[in-house]
PDB file of C-alpha atoms in Angstrom:
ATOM      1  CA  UNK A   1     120.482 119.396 104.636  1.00 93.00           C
ATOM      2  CA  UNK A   2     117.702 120.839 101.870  1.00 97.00           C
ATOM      3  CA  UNK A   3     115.518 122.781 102.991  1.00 98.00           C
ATOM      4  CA  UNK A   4     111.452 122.939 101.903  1.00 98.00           C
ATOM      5  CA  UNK A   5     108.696 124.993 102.090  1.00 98.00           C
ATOM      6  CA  UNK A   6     104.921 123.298 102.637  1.00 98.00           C
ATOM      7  CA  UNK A   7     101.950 125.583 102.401  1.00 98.00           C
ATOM      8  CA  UNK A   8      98.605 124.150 104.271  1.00 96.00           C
ATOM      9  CA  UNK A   9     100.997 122.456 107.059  1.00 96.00           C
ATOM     10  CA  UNK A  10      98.272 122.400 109.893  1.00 93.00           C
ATOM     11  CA  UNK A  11      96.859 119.482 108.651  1.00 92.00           C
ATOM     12  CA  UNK A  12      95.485 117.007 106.448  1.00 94.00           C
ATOM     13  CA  UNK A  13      98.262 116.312 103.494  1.00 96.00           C
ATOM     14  CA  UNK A  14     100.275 119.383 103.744  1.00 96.00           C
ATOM     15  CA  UNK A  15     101.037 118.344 107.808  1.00 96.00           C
ATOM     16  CA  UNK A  16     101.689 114.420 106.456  1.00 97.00           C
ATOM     17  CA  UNK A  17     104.075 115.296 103.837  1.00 98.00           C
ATOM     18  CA  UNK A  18     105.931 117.721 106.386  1.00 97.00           C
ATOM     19  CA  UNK A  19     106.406 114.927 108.171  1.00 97.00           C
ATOM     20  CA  UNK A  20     108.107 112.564 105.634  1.00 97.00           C
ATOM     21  CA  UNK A  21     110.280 114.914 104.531  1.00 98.00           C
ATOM     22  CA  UNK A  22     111.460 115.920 107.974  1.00 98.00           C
ATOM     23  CA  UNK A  23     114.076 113.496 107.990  1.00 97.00           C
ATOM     24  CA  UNK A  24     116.103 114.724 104.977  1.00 97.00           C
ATOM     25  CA  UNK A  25     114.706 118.127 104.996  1.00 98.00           C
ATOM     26  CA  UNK A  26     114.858 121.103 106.880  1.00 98.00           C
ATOM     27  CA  UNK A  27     110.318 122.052 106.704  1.00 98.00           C
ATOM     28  CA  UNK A  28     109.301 125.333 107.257  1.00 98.00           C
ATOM     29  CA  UNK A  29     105.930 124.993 108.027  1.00 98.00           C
ATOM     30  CA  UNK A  30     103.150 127.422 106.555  1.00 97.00           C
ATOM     31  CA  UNK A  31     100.262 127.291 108.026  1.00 91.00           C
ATOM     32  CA  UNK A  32      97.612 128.922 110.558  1.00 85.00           C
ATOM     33  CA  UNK A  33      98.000 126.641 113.309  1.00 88.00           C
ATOM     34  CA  UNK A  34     100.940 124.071 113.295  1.00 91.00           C
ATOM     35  CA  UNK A  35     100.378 120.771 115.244  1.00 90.00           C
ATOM     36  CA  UNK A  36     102.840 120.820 118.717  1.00 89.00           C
ATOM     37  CA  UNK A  37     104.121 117.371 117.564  1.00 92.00           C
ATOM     38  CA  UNK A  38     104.740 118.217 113.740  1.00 96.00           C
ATOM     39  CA  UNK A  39     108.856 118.582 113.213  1.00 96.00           C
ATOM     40  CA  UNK A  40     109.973 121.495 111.459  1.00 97.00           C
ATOM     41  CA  UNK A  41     109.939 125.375 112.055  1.00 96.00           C
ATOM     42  CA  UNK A  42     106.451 127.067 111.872  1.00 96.00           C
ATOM     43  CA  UNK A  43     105.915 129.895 109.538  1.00 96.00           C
ATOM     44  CA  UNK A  44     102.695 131.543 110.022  1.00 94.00           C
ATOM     45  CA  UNK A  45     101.646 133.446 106.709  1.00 92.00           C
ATOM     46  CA  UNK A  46      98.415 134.838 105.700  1.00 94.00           C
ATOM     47  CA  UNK A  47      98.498 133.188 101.666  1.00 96.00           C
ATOM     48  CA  UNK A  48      96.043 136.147 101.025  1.00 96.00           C
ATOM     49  CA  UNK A  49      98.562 139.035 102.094  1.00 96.00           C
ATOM     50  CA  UNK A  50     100.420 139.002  99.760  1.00 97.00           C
ATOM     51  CA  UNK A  51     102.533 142.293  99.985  1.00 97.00           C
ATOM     52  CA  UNK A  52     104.370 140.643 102.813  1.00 96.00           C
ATOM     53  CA  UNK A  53     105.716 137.627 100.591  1.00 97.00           C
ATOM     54  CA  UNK A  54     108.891 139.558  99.739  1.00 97.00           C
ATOM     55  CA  UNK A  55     109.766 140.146 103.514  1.00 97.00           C
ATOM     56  CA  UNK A  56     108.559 136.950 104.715  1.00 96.00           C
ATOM     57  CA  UNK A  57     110.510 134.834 102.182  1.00 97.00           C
ATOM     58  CA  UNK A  58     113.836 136.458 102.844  1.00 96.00           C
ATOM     59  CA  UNK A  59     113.793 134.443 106.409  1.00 95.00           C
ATOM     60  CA  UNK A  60     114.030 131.286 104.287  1.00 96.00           C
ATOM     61  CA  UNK A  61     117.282 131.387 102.517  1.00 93.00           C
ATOM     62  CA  UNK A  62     118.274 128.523 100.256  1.00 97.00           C
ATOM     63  CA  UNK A  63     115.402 126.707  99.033  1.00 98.00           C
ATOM     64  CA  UNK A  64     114.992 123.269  97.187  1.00 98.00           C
ATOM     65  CA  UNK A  65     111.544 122.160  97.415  1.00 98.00           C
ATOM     66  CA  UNK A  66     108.168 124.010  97.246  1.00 98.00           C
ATOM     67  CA  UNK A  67     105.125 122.044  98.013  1.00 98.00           C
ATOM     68  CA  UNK A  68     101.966 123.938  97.708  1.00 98.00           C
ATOM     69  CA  UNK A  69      99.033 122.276  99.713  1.00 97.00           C
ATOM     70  CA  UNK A  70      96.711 125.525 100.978  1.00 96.00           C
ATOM     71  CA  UNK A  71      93.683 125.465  99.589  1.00 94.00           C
ATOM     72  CA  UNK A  72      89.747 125.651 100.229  1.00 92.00           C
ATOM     73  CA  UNK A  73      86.181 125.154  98.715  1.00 91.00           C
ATOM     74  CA  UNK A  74      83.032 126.076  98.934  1.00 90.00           C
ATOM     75  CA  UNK A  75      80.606 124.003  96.898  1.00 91.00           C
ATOM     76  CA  UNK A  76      77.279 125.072  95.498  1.00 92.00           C
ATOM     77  CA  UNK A  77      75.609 125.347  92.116  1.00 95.00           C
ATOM     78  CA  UNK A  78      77.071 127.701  89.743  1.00 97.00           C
ATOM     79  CA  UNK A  79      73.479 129.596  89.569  1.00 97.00           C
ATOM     80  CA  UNK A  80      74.122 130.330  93.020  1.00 97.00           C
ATOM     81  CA  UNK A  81      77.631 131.016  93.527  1.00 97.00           C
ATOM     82  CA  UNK A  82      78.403 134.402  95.062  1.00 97.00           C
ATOM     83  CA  UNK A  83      81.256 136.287  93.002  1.00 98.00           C
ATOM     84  CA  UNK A  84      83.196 136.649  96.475  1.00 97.00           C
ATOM     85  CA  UNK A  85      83.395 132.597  96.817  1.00 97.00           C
ATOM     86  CA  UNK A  86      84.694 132.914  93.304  1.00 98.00           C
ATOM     87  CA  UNK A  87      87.577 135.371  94.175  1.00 98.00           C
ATOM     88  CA  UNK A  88      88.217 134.024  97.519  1.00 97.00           C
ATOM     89  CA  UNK A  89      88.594 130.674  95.809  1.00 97.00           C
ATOM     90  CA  UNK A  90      91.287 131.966  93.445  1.00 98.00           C
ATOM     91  CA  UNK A  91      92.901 134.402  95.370  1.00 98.00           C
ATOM     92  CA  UNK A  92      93.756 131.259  97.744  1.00 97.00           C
ATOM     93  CA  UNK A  93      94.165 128.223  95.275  1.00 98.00           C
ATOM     94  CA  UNK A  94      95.828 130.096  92.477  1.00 98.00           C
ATOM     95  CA  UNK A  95      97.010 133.372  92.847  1.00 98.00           C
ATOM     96  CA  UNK A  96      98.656 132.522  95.972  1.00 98.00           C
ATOM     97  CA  UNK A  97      99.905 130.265  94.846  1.00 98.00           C
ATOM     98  CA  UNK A  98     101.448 131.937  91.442  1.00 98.00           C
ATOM     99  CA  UNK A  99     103.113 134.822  93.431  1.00 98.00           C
ATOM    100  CA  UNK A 100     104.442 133.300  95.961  1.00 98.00           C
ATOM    101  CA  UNK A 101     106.131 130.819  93.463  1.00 98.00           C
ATOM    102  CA  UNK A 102     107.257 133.721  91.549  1.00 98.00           C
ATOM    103  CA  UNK A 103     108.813 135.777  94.930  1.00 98.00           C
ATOM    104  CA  UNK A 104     110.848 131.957  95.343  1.00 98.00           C
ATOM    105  CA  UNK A 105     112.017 131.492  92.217  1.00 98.00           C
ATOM    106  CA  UNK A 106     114.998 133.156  92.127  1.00 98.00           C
ATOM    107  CA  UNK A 107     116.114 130.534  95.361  1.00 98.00           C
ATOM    108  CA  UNK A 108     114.571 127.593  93.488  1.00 98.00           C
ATOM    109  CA  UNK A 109     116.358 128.345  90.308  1.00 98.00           C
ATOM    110  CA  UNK A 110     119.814 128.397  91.936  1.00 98.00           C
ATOM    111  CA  UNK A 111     118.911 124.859  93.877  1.00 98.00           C
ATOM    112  CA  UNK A 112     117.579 123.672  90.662  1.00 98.00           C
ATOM    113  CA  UNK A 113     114.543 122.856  92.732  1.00 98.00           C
ATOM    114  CA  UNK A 114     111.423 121.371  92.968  1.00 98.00           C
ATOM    115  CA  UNK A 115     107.394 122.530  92.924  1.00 98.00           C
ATOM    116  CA  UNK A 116     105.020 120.688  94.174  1.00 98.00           C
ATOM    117  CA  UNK A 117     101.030 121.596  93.569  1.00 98.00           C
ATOM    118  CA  UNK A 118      98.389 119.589  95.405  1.00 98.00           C
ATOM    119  CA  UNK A 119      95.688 119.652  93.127  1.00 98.00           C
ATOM    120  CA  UNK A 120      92.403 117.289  93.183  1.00 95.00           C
ATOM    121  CA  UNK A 121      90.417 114.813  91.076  1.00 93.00           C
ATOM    122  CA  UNK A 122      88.279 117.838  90.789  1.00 92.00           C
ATOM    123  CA  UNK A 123      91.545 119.428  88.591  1.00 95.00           C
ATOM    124  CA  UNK A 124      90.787 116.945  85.982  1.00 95.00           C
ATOM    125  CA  UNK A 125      86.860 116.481  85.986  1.00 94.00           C
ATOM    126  CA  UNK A 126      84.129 118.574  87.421  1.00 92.00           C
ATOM    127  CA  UNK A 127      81.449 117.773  88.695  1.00 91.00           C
ATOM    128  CA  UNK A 128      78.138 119.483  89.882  1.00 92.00           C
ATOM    129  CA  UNK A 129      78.239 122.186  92.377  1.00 92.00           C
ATOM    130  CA  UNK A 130      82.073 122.051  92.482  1.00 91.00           C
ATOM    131  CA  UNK A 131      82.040 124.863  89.788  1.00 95.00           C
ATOM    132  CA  UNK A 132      84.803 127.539  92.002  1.00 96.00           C
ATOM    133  CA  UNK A 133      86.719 125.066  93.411  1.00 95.00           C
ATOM    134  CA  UNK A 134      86.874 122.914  90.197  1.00 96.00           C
ATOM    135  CA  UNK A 135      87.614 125.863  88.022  1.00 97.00           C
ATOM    136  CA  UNK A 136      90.543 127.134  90.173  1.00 98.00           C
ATOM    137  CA  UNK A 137      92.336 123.324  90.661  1.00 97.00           C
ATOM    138  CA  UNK A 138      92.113 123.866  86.178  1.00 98.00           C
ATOM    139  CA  UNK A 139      93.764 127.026  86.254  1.00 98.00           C
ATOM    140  CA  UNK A 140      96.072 125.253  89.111  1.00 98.00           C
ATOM    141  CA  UNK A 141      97.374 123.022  86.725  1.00 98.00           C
ATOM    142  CA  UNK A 142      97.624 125.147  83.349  1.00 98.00           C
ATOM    143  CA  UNK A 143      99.937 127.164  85.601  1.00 98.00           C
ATOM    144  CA  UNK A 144     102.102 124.216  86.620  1.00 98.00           C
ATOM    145  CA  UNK A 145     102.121 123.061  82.981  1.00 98.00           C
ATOM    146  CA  UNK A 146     103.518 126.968  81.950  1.00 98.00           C
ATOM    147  CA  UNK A 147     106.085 127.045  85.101  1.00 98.00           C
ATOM    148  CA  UNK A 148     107.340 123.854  84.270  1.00 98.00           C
ATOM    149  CA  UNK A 149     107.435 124.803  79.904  1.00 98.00           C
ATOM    150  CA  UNK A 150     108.970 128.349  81.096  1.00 98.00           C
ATOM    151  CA  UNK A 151     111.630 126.850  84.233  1.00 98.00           C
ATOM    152  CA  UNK A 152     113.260 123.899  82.643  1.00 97.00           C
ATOM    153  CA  UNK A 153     115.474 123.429  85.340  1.00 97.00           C
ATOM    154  CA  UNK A 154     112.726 122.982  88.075  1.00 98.00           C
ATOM    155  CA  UNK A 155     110.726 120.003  88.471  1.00 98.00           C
ATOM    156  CA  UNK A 156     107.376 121.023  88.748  1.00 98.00           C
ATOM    157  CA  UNK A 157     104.669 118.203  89.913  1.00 98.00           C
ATOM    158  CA  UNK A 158     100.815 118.302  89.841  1.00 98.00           C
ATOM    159  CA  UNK A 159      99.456 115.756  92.352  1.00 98.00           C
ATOM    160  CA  UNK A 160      96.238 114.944  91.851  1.00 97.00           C
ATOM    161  CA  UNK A 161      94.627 112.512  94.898  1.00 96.00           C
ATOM    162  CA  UNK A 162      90.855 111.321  94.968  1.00 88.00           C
ATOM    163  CA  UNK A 163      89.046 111.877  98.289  1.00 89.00           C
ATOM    164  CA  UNK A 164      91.413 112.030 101.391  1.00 88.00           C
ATOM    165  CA  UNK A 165      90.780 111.764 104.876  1.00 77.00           C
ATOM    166  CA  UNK A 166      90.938 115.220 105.806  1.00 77.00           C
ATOM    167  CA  UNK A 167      89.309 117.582 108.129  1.00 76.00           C
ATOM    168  CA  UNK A 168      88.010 119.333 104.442  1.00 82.00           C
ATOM    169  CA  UNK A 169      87.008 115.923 102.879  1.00 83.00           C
ATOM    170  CA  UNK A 170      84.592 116.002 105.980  1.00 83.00           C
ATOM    171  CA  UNK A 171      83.485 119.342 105.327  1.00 78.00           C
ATOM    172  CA  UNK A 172      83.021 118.766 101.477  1.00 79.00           C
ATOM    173  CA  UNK A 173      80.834 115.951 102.313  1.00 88.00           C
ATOM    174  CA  UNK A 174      78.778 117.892 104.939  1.00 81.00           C
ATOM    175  CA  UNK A 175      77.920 120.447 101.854  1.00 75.00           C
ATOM    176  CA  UNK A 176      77.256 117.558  99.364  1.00 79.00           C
ATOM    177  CA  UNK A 177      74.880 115.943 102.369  1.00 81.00           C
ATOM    178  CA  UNK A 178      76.446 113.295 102.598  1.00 81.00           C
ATOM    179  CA  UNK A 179      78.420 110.669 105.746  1.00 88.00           C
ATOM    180  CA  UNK A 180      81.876 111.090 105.484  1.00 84.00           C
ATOM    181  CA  UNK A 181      83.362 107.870 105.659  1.00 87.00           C
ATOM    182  CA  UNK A 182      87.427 107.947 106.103  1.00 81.00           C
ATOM    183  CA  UNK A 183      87.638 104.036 105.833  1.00 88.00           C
ATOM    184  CA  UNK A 184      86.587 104.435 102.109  1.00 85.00           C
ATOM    185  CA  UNK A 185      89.125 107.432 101.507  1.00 88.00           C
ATOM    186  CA  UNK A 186      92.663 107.633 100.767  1.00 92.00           C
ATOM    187  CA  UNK A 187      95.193 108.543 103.888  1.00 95.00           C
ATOM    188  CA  UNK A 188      96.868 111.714 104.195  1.00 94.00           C
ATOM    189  CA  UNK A 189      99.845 109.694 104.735  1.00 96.00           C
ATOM    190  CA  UNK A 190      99.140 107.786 101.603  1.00 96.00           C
ATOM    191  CA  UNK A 191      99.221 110.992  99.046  1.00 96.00           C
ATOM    192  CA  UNK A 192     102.426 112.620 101.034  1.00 97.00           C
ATOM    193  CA  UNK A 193     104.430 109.336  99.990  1.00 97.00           C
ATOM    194  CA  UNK A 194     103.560 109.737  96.634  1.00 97.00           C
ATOM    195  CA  UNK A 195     105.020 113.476  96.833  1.00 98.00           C
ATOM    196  CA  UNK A 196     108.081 111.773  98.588  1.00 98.00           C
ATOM    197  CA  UNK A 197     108.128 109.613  95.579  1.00 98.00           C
ATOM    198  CA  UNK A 198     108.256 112.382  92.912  1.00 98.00           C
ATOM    199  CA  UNK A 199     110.519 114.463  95.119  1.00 98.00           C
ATOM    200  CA  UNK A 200     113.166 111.781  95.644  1.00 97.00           C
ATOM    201  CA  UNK A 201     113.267 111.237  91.894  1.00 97.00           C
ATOM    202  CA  UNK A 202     116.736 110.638  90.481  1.00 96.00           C
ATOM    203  CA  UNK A 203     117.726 113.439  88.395  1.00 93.00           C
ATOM    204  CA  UNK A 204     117.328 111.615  85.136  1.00 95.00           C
ATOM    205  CA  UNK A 205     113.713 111.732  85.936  1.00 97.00           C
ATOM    206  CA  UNK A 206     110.851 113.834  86.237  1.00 97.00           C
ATOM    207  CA  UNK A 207     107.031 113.121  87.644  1.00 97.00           C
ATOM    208  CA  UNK A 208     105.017 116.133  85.868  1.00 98.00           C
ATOM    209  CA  UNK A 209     101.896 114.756  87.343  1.00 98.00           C
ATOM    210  CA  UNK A 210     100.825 112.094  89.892  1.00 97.00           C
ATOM    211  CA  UNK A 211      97.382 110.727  90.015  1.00 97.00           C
ATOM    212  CA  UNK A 212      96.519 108.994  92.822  1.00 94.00           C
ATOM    213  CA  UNK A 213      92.958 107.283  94.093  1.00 92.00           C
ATOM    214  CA  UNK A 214      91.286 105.637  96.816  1.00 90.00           C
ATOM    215  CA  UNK A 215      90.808 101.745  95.754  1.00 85.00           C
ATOM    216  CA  UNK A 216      87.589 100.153  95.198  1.00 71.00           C
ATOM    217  CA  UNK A 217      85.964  98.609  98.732  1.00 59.00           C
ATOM    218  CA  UNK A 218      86.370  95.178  98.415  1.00 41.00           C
ATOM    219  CA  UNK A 219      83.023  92.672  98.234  1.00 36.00           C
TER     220      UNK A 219
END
């Protein structure tokens, strides 16, 4: 059986794509706090400390699929922004992400694997007060564009969904004053097949970005 790695398993899209690929995959599951009922082995990690990524990692073994899903914001006009939200930001949604790629690539190489990044609508177009968390979901994908130019034998995917009915969605619309309203919002369960998608692939194939949006409310 292959085995994967998801980051940001506790909930929200990294738990729902955990649990599509359970069947086919063996998930190790890093997160915080990992649901009772989500399959898969839990692999508590702090994504900040990152001197223990070369110890922790060795526990893995083979690996064929990374899928990246951590991540946080914290809105608020640029004018306003501390410099701490700007490196806790970062140090969370990209250069977690980079080095913990880069401790795994040596076991994704040799499975000629896959990367996954969960990035946002916000990775292609910013708007107001989403200035950190916008900025870091750009640098999020310039990397994936230079891991996939630099790995050619990895399939590297940037997945970029519109507003999902997560426990952050509800905290992102809290900060932007606003109701959050999961009926108008894509499902977790909705993005994580379109992960499924790109990851079941055939080789001849390769999905270097997904976009992927709520659809209009019908009148």
């Amino acid at each position: 059986m292959k085995r994967a790695l998801v980051t940001g398993a506790s909930g929200g899209i990294g738990a729902a794509i955990a649990r599509l690929l359970a069947p086919t995959h063996e998930v190790w599951l890093g997160g915080r706090t990992i649901p009772d009922d989500l399959p898969g082995r839990p692999w508590p990690l702090d994504l900040r400390d990152f001197d223990a990524f070369e110890e922790r990692t060795a526990e893995i073994g083979d690996l064929d699929v990374l899928v990246h899903s951590a991540a946080m914001s914290d809105l608020g006009p640029v004018a306003t922004t501390s410099l701490q939200t700007w490196r806790d930001t970062f140090e969370l949604n990209v250069f977690a992400v980079a080095e913990l790629t880069r401790v795994l690539l040596p076991k994704l190489r040799a499975a000629k694997g896959h990367v996954v990044l969960i990035n946002s609508g916000a990775g292609i177009r910013i708007n107001a007060t989403w200035g950190s968390y916008g900025a870091s979901k750009f640098a999020l994908r310039a990397y994936a564009d230079a891991l996939r130019a630099e790995e050619p034998d990895l399939r590297v995917t940037s997945v970029f969904p519109g507003r999902t009915a997560t426990e952050m969605q509800r905290k992102v619309r809290a900060l932007e004053g606003g109701e959050y309203e999961p009926e108008n919002y894509l499902k977790p369960e909705t993005v994580a097949r379109a992960v499924l998608n790109a990851i079941n692939t055939t080789d001849d194939g390769h999905q270097t970005e997904v976009v992927i949006r709520q659809r209009a409310t019908a009148v």
